[in-house]
Short mmCIF file of C-alpha atoms and ligand atoms in Angstrom, two decimals:
data_model
loop_
_atom_site.label_atom_id
_atom_site.label_comp_id
_atom_site.label_asym_id
_atom_site.label_seq_id
_atom_site.Cartn_x
_atom_site.Cartn_y
_atom_site.Cartn_z
CA MET E 190 43.66 -13.56 2.23
CA ALA E 191 40.38 -13.36 -0.51
CA PRO E 192 38.79 -9.48 -1.19
CA GLN E 193 36.24 -10.19 1.45
CA HIS E 194 33.29 -9.50 -0.59
CA SER E 195 30.87 -6.96 0.34
CA PRO E 196 27.22 -7.37 0.04
CA SER E 197 25.23 -5.04 -2.76
CA PRO E 198 21.89 -3.60 -1.84
CA LEU E 199 20.74 -5.86 -3.60
CA GLU E 200 21.75 -8.36 -1.84
CA ARG E 201 21.11 -7.14 1.28
CA LEU E 202 17.37 -6.77 0.41
CA ALA E 203 17.74 -10.20 -0.48
CA ALA E 204 18.49 -11.17 3.18
CA LEU E 205 16.67 -8.99 5.32
CA PRO E 206 14.21 -11.86 7.87
CA SER E 207 10.55 -12.85 5.83
CA ALA E 208 7.47 -13.30 8.27
CA GLY E 209 6.32 -14.98 5.25
CA ALA E 210 2.88 -14.30 5.13
CA GLY E 211 2.68 -13.59 2.14
CA HIS E 212 2.07 -15.70 -1.68
CA TRP E 213 5.06 -13.73 -4.00
CA PRO E 214 4.42 -13.20 -6.91
CA THR E 215 1.81 -11.83 -7.34
CA PRO E 216 -0.38 -12.04 -10.11
CA LEU E 217 -0.04 -10.27 -13.14
CA HIS E 218 -1.84 -10.21 -16.02
CA ARG E 219 -3.95 -8.18 -19.32
CA LEU E 220 -7.00 -6.37 -18.67
CA GLU E 221 -8.89 -7.27 -21.68
CA ARG E 222 -12.27 -6.20 -21.51
CA PHE E 223 -11.14 -2.94 -19.69
CA SER E 224 -8.10 -2.04 -22.15
CA ARG E 225 -10.67 -1.61 -24.90
CA GLU E 226 -13.21 0.33 -23.15
CA VAL E 227 -10.58 3.02 -22.38
CA GLY E 228 -8.59 3.07 -25.31
CA ARG E 229 -5.57 1.55 -24.34
CA GLU E 230 -3.43 -1.72 -23.47
CA ILE E 231 -4.55 -1.96 -19.62
CA TRP E 232 -2.03 -4.36 -17.32
CA ILE E 233 -2.72 -4.39 -13.41
CA LYS E 234 -0.46 -6.59 -9.95
CA ARG E 235 -2.90 -7.64 -7.76
CA ASP E 236 -2.02 -7.03 -4.75
CA ASP E 237 -5.48 -7.40 -3.81
CA VAL E 238 -5.17 -11.11 -3.93
CA GLN E 239 -1.50 -12.89 -2.09
CA GLY E 240 -2.40 -14.16 1.79
CA VAL E 241 -3.41 -13.63 4.68
CA ALA E 242 -6.43 -11.62 6.59
CA LEU E 243 -7.55 -11.08 2.26
CA ALA E 244 -4.42 -8.49 0.91
CA GLY E 245 -3.43 -5.89 0.36
CA ASN E 246 -0.08 -3.90 0.06
CA LYS E 247 0.71 -4.01 3.42
CA LEU E 248 1.56 -7.21 3.48
CA ARG E 249 4.51 -6.03 2.24
CA LYS E 250 5.61 -3.85 4.54
CA PHE E 251 4.46 -6.54 7.54
CA ASP E 252 6.29 -8.81 6.00
CA LEU E 253 9.55 -7.59 7.26
CA VAL E 254 8.87 -5.24 10.02
CA LEU E 255 7.34 -8.26 11.62
CA GLY E 256 10.33 -10.36 10.34
CA GLN E 257 12.42 -8.42 11.81
CA ALA E 258 10.16 -8.46 14.94
CA VAL E 259 9.91 -12.46 15.16
CA ALA E 260 14.36 -11.72 15.19
CA ASP E 261 14.51 -9.12 17.73
CA GLY E 262 11.99 -11.38 19.84
CA CYS E 263 8.89 -9.13 20.08
CA ASP E 264 4.93 -10.96 21.37
CA THR E 265 2.88 -8.17 20.95
CA LEU E 266 2.80 -5.35 17.42
CA VAL E 267 1.51 -2.36 18.44
CA THR E 268 -0.38 -0.21 15.44
CA THR E 269 -2.30 2.82 13.54
CA GLY E 270 -5.19 3.64 11.13
CA ALA E 271 -8.24 4.93 10.64
CA GLY E 272 -11.60 4.04 11.46
CA GLN E 273 -11.40 0.84 9.00
CA SER E 274 -7.60 0.79 8.28
CA ASN E 275 -6.11 -1.63 5.99
CA SER E 276 -3.11 -1.39 7.74
CA ALA E 277 -3.53 -2.19 10.98
CA ARG E 278 -6.05 -5.04 9.35
CA THR E 279 -2.61 -6.74 7.85
CA GLY E 280 -0.68 -6.06 10.98
CA ALA E 281 -3.56 -8.00 12.99
CA ALA E 282 -3.44 -10.93 10.52
CA VAL E 283 0.81 -11.02 10.33
CA ALA E 284 1.07 -10.63 13.62
CA THR E 285 -1.46 -14.08 13.98
CA ALA E 286 -0.01 -15.33 11.64
CA LEU E 287 3.61 -15.58 12.91
CA GLY E 288 1.52 -16.70 16.92
CA MET E 289 2.39 -12.77 18.60
CA ALA E 290 -0.44 -10.26 19.93
CA SER E 291 -1.32 -7.77 18.42
CA VAL E 292 -2.43 -4.47 19.51
CA LEU E 293 -4.37 -1.56 16.90
CA VAL E 294 -5.72 1.57 17.62
CA LEU E 295 -7.95 2.87 15.28
CA SER E 296 -9.45 6.72 15.26
CA ARG E 297 -12.45 7.00 15.48
CA GLU E 298 -15.22 6.15 18.36
CA ARG E 299 -16.28 2.29 19.32
CA PRO E 300 -19.04 1.76 16.34
CA ALA E 301 -22.06 -0.49 17.92
CA ASP E 302 -21.03 -3.01 14.86
CA LEU E 303 -17.31 -3.97 13.83
CA THR E 304 -17.93 -4.38 9.65
CA GLY E 305 -15.11 -4.48 7.38
CA ASN E 306 -11.57 -4.70 8.02
CA LEU E 307 -12.76 -4.39 11.91
CA LEU E 308 -14.57 -7.22 11.93
CA LEU E 309 -11.50 -9.23 10.72
CA ASP E 310 -9.71 -7.76 13.29
CA GLY E 311 -12.09 -9.49 15.98
CA LEU E 312 -11.63 -12.21 14.20
CA LEU E 313 -8.32 -12.42 13.64
CA GLY E 314 -8.01 -11.79 17.67
CA ALA E 315 -6.85 -8.29 17.84
CA GLU E 316 -7.44 -5.71 21.05
CA LEU E 317 -8.56 -2.62 19.57
CA ARG E 318 -8.46 0.80 21.21
CA PHE E 319 -10.46 3.74 19.68
CA VAL E 320 -9.12 6.55 20.36
CA GLY E 321 -11.72 9.09 18.11
CA ASP E 322 -11.01 11.02 15.66
CA LEU E 323 -6.97 11.68 15.81
CA SER E 324 -5.10 12.97 13.20
CA TRP E 325 -1.24 10.83 11.86
CA PRO E 326 0.45 12.29 14.00
CA GLU E 327 -1.13 11.59 17.48
CA LEU E 328 -2.20 7.92 16.11
CA ASN E 329 1.70 7.75 15.64
CA ARG E 330 2.25 9.42 19.57
CA GLU E 331 -0.83 6.97 20.85
CA VAL E 332 1.60 3.60 19.30
CA GLU E 333 4.01 5.20 21.28
CA ARG E 334 2.29 5.23 24.72
CA VAL E 335 1.13 1.67 24.46
CA VAL E 336 4.28 0.53 23.45
CA ALA E 337 5.44 2.18 26.63
CA GLU E 338 2.60 1.13 29.03
CA LEU E 339 3.23 -2.68 27.46
CA ALA E 340 6.82 -2.92 28.09
CA ALA E 341 6.74 -1.92 31.38
CA GLU E 342 4.25 -4.72 31.88
CA GLY E 343 6.85 -6.91 30.45
CA ARG E 344 6.13 -7.49 27.22
CA ARG E 345 7.39 -6.74 24.09
CA PRO E 346 6.18 -4.12 21.92
CA VAL E 347 7.21 -3.92 18.56
CA ALA E 348 5.75 -0.24 17.10
CA ALA E 349 4.56 0.16 13.86
CA PRO E 350 2.98 4.29 12.12
CA VAL E 351 0.12 4.80 10.25
CA GLY E 352 0.68 2.91 6.86
CA CYS E 353 3.44 0.87 7.96
CA SER E 354 5.54 3.54 6.42
CA SER E 355 8.84 3.10 8.26
CA ALA E 356 12.08 2.88 6.25
CA LEU E 357 12.42 -0.88 6.87
CA GLY E 358 7.90 -1.79 6.17
CA THR E 359 8.89 0.63 3.02
CA LEU E 360 11.44 -1.82 1.36
CA GLY E 361 8.47 -4.63 1.36
CA PHE E 362 7.96 -2.50 -1.66
CA THR E 363 11.58 -2.29 -2.57
CA ARG E 364 11.49 -6.09 -3.04
CA ALA E 365 8.15 -5.69 -4.26
CA PHE E 366 9.85 -3.34 -7.17
CA GLY E 367 11.92 -6.53 -8.15
CA GLU E 368 8.98 -9.14 -8.53
CA LEU E 369 6.96 -7.07 -10.80
CA ASP E 370 10.31 -5.84 -12.88
CA ALA E 371 11.56 -10.07 -13.36
CA GLN E 372 7.40 -9.92 -14.29
CA LEU E 373 7.87 -7.14 -17.16
CA ALA E 374 11.44 -9.24 -18.42
CA ALA E 375 9.20 -12.48 -18.67
CA ALA E 376 6.21 -11.16 -20.71
CA GLY E 377 8.17 -8.39 -22.58
CA LEU E 378 6.37 -5.71 -21.46
CA GLU E 379 7.86 -2.18 -21.70
CA PRO E 380 4.82 -0.26 -19.81
CA SER E 381 4.63 3.64 -20.07
CA ALA E 382 3.99 4.02 -16.32
CA VAL E 383 2.92 2.10 -13.06
CA VAL E 384 -0.10 3.92 -11.75
CA HIS E 385 -1.07 3.38 -8.07
CA THR E 386 -2.41 5.26 -5.05
CA SER E 387 -0.20 6.47 -2.36
CA THR E 388 -1.25 7.77 1.71
CA SER E 389 0.75 7.46 3.95
CA GLY E 390 3.93 7.45 0.50
CA GLY E 391 5.21 3.90 1.53
CA THR E 392 4.24 2.32 -1.17
CA HIS E 393 5.35 5.04 -3.40
CA ALA E 394 8.95 5.49 -1.91
CA GLY E 395 9.81 1.87 -2.01
CA LEU E 396 8.72 1.13 -5.39
CA LEU E 397 10.59 4.15 -6.22
CA VAL E 398 14.40 3.04 -4.52
CA GLY E 399 13.00 -0.53 -5.99
CA ARG E 400 13.29 1.00 -9.03
CA ALA E 401 16.48 3.10 -9.18
CA ALA E 402 18.31 -0.65 -7.57
CA ALA E 403 16.41 -2.03 -11.16
CA ASP E 404 18.41 0.33 -13.43
CA ARG E 405 14.63 0.33 -14.77
CA ALA E 406 13.24 3.18 -16.99
CA VAL E 407 9.18 3.80 -16.08
CA ARG E 408 7.50 6.59 -15.31
CA LEU E 409 5.85 5.62 -11.40
CA VAL E 410 2.26 7.64 -10.59
CA ALA E 411 2.07 8.03 -7.24
CA VAL E 412 -2.07 9.44 -7.15
CA ASP E 413 -2.69 11.45 -3.85
CA ALA E 414 -6.12 10.48 -2.09
CA GLY E 415 -5.00 11.97 0.89
CA SER E 416 -1.21 12.26 1.44
CA SER E 417 -0.49 12.12 4.96
CA PHE E 418 2.76 14.57 4.41
CA ALA E 419 2.12 18.17 3.82
CA ASP E 420 4.41 17.86 0.61
CA HIS E 421 3.87 14.75 -1.36
CA ALA E 422 6.26 14.55 -3.36
CA THR E 423 9.05 14.85 -0.76
CA GLY E 424 7.82 13.91 1.89
CA CYS E 425 8.29 10.26 -0.76
CA LEU E 426 11.56 11.59 -1.44
CA VAL E 427 12.29 11.62 2.62
CA LEU E 428 11.66 8.04 3.06
CA ALA E 429 12.79 6.54 0.39
CA ARG E 430 16.47 7.95 0.97
CA GLU E 431 16.30 6.46 4.59
CA ALA E 432 14.50 3.15 3.45
CA ALA E 433 18.29 3.44 0.56
CA ALA E 434 19.83 4.02 2.99
CA LEU E 435 18.67 0.88 5.16
CA ILE E 436 20.38 -1.73 2.16
CA GLY E 437 23.13 0.83 1.50
CA LEU E 438 22.00 3.04 -1.76
CA ASP E 439 22.22 6.08 -2.64
CA LEU E 440 19.46 7.70 -4.40
CA ALA E 441 20.44 10.13 -6.64
CA LEU E 442 16.56 11.60 -7.17
CA THR E 443 14.65 15.10 -6.68
CA ALA E 444 11.74 15.45 -5.34
CA ALA E 445 10.73 16.71 -8.89
CA GLU E 446 11.58 13.13 -10.23
CA VAL E 447 9.09 11.63 -7.59
CA GLU E 448 5.25 11.92 -10.03
CA VAL E 449 2.82 12.78 -7.82
CA GLU E 450 -0.78 12.94 -8.99
CA PRO E 451 -2.21 16.29 -6.78
CA PRO E 452 -6.25 14.61 -5.44
CA PRO E 453 -9.17 16.79 -7.80
CA PRO E 454 -10.13 19.46 -5.81
CA GLY E 455 -12.34 19.26 -3.38
CA ASP E 456 -11.28 15.32 -2.97
CA ARG E 457 -10.52 14.28 0.52
CA TYR E 458 -9.17 11.54 2.80
CA GLY E 459 -11.83 8.61 3.58
CA LEU E 460 -14.20 10.28 1.05
CA PRO E 461 -16.21 8.47 -2.02
CA SER E 462 -15.68 10.41 -5.00
CA ALA E 463 -17.85 10.48 -7.92
CA GLU E 464 -14.97 9.92 -10.06
CA ALA E 465 -13.92 7.39 -7.84
CA THR E 466 -16.98 5.34 -7.66
CA ALA E 467 -17.22 5.41 -12.29
CA ALA E 468 -13.87 4.18 -11.98
CA ILE E 469 -14.76 1.34 -9.26
CA HIS E 470 -18.37 0.42 -11.69
CA LEU E 471 -16.04 0.07 -14.93
CA LEU E 472 -13.36 -2.80 -13.02
CA ALA E 473 -16.28 -4.32 -11.31
CA ARG E 474 -18.36 -4.33 -14.88
CA THR E 475 -15.40 -5.15 -17.00
CA GLU E 476 -13.33 -7.37 -15.18
CA ALA E 477 -14.96 -8.84 -11.88
CA ILE E 478 -12.33 -7.72 -9.91
CA VAL E 479 -12.99 -5.24 -6.76
CA THR E 480 -11.68 -2.15 -5.88
CA ASP E 481 -12.82 0.81 -3.43
CA PRO E 482 -13.47 4.09 -2.75
CA VAL E 483 -10.30 4.88 0.13
CA TYR E 484 -7.76 4.07 -1.97
CA SER E 485 -7.49 1.50 -4.75
CA GLY E 486 -10.80 3.01 -6.44
CA LYS E 487 -9.27 6.37 -6.11
CA GLY E 488 -5.66 5.38 -8.27
CA LEU E 489 -7.57 3.73 -10.80
CA ALA E 490 -9.61 7.52 -11.44
CA GLY E 491 -6.54 8.39 -10.84
CA LEU E 492 -4.79 6.80 -14.18
CA LEU E 493 -8.45 7.44 -16.07
CA ARG E 494 -7.87 10.80 -15.48
CA LEU E 495 -4.61 10.93 -16.75
CA LEU E 496 -4.94 8.58 -19.83
CA ARG E 497 -7.86 11.12 -20.76
CA ALA E 498 -5.16 14.02 -20.08
CA GLY E 499 -2.56 12.20 -22.67
CA ARG E 500 -0.68 12.43 -19.28
CA LEU E 501 0.31 8.56 -20.35
CA GLY E 502 2.48 9.02 -23.17
CA ASP E 503 1.06 9.16 -26.89
CA ASP E 504 2.75 6.27 -27.68
CA GLY E 505 0.66 4.05 -27.21
CA ARG E 506 2.89 1.34 -24.77
CA PRO E 507 0.62 -0.63 -21.92
CA VAL E 508 0.43 1.00 -18.89
CA VAL E 509 0.31 -1.17 -15.31
CA PHE E 510 -2.52 -0.26 -12.28
CA TRP E 511 -1.36 -1.56 -9.31
CA HIS E 512 -3.99 -2.52 -7.46
CA THR E 513 -3.21 -2.12 -3.63
CA GLY E 514 -5.80 -4.07 -2.90
CA GLY E 515 -8.32 -2.18 0.27
CA TYR E 516 -11.81 -3.65 -1.15
CA HIS E 517 -12.58 -4.93 2.61
CA ALA E 518 -14.33 -1.33 3.95
CA LEU E 519 -17.07 -2.00 1.05
CA PHE E 520 -18.20 -4.68 3.96
CA ASP E 521 -19.10 -0.74 6.03
CA PRO E 522 -21.75 0.39 4.91
CA HIS E 523 -21.41 3.65 5.33
CA TYR E 524 -18.70 3.18 1.66
CA ALA E 525 -21.19 -0.18 0.59
CA ALA E 526 -23.17 2.50 -0.14
CA SER E 527 -21.58 4.90 -2.12
CA VAL E 528 -20.76 1.91 -4.37
CA VAL E 529 -24.45 0.58 -4.79
CA THR E 530 -27.87 2.28 -3.75
CA PRO E 531 -30.10 -0.19 -1.59
C1 LIG H 734 -2.74 1.80 2.59
C2 LIG H 734 -3.12 1.65 1.68
C3 LIG H 734 -2.66 2.36 -0.48
C4 LIG H 734 -1.29 3.47 -0.28
O1 LIG H 734 -0.91 3.10 -0.11
P1 LIG H 734 0.82 4.04 0.58
O2 LIG H 734 1.46 3.40 1.28
O3 LIG H 734 -0.05 4.41 1.98
O4 LIG H 734 0.98 5.10 0.65
C5 LIG H 734 -3.12 1.81 -1.03
N1 LIG H 734 -4.17 1.27 -1.54
C6 LIG H 734 -4.44 0.62 0.46
C7 LIG H 734 -5.14 -0.29 -0.31
C8 LIG H 734 -4.24 0.68 1.10
O5 LIG H 734 -4.67 0.27 2.66
#
């Protein structure tokens, strides 16, 4: 009898059900004018361009979480986020594209007007529940409460936490690393680092698992734009281990090997900064690519800070900026005012 084939971690990753709402691979291209401006070859991975409801990094996580939810016969997504949550909006979009309902638990009072992501939530037909200013753990508990409420009504809800950074959601970025790896190989590129914005940790954790699975040596730098964890590196590592375990991968990695660029003094989650605004202007005015003051603009500012401090290596190898999306928040007057003077 032939010995039974036991699937490898990458085979297990490939076999996970997908919602099919993304258009992958997302583009990877060189930034000509921006690179000249900053004196280093910078490439960009365009997760701001990838499928339903104007894209963003959460699409990769919801792709797996809702792919599994459909397989499990669920009918309603319950998820959560900040007042201008990209994650909740993306969850609602993927759910809608699958014929599922969605309930979004949002950390703010009900606003007079629905702008930015909230406008899209309304357009997609999501049910919005404004719960006032709650912490991330409180929001996750509220999700569990709504799930219990819907289940008692005979619905079949599926929960996704803040940022959709569950272990399964995280594996969306393990797949994404494989996508980037193939693009780098095809372009003959060996970047010194991949830099991206990080908050709930799933993006970074997933990339760490993907790097281990692909066995490629590239620095991965998480720019902390307002971590959900007490210690961001440890939080990402714990999440990476949980995600790796789902595909049977042993992750030999220590917290010291998880690279986090901390926020500058005085910076807070959701608070626009002069440094981020300058980075947003530079990319917009050299390449016509739009980033935002809460997430991707802060990641880009972190990249420029590292570059100026000589902390991205001096070998002149290219650097990849992973654009995680999020420009929707600009269409909220609060954030609009941080990037253009009325
Ligand atoms: C959520 C988000 C991030 C951070 O990703 P995590 O996986 O939560 O760390 C970065 N950029 C944008 C635009 C986001 O919405």
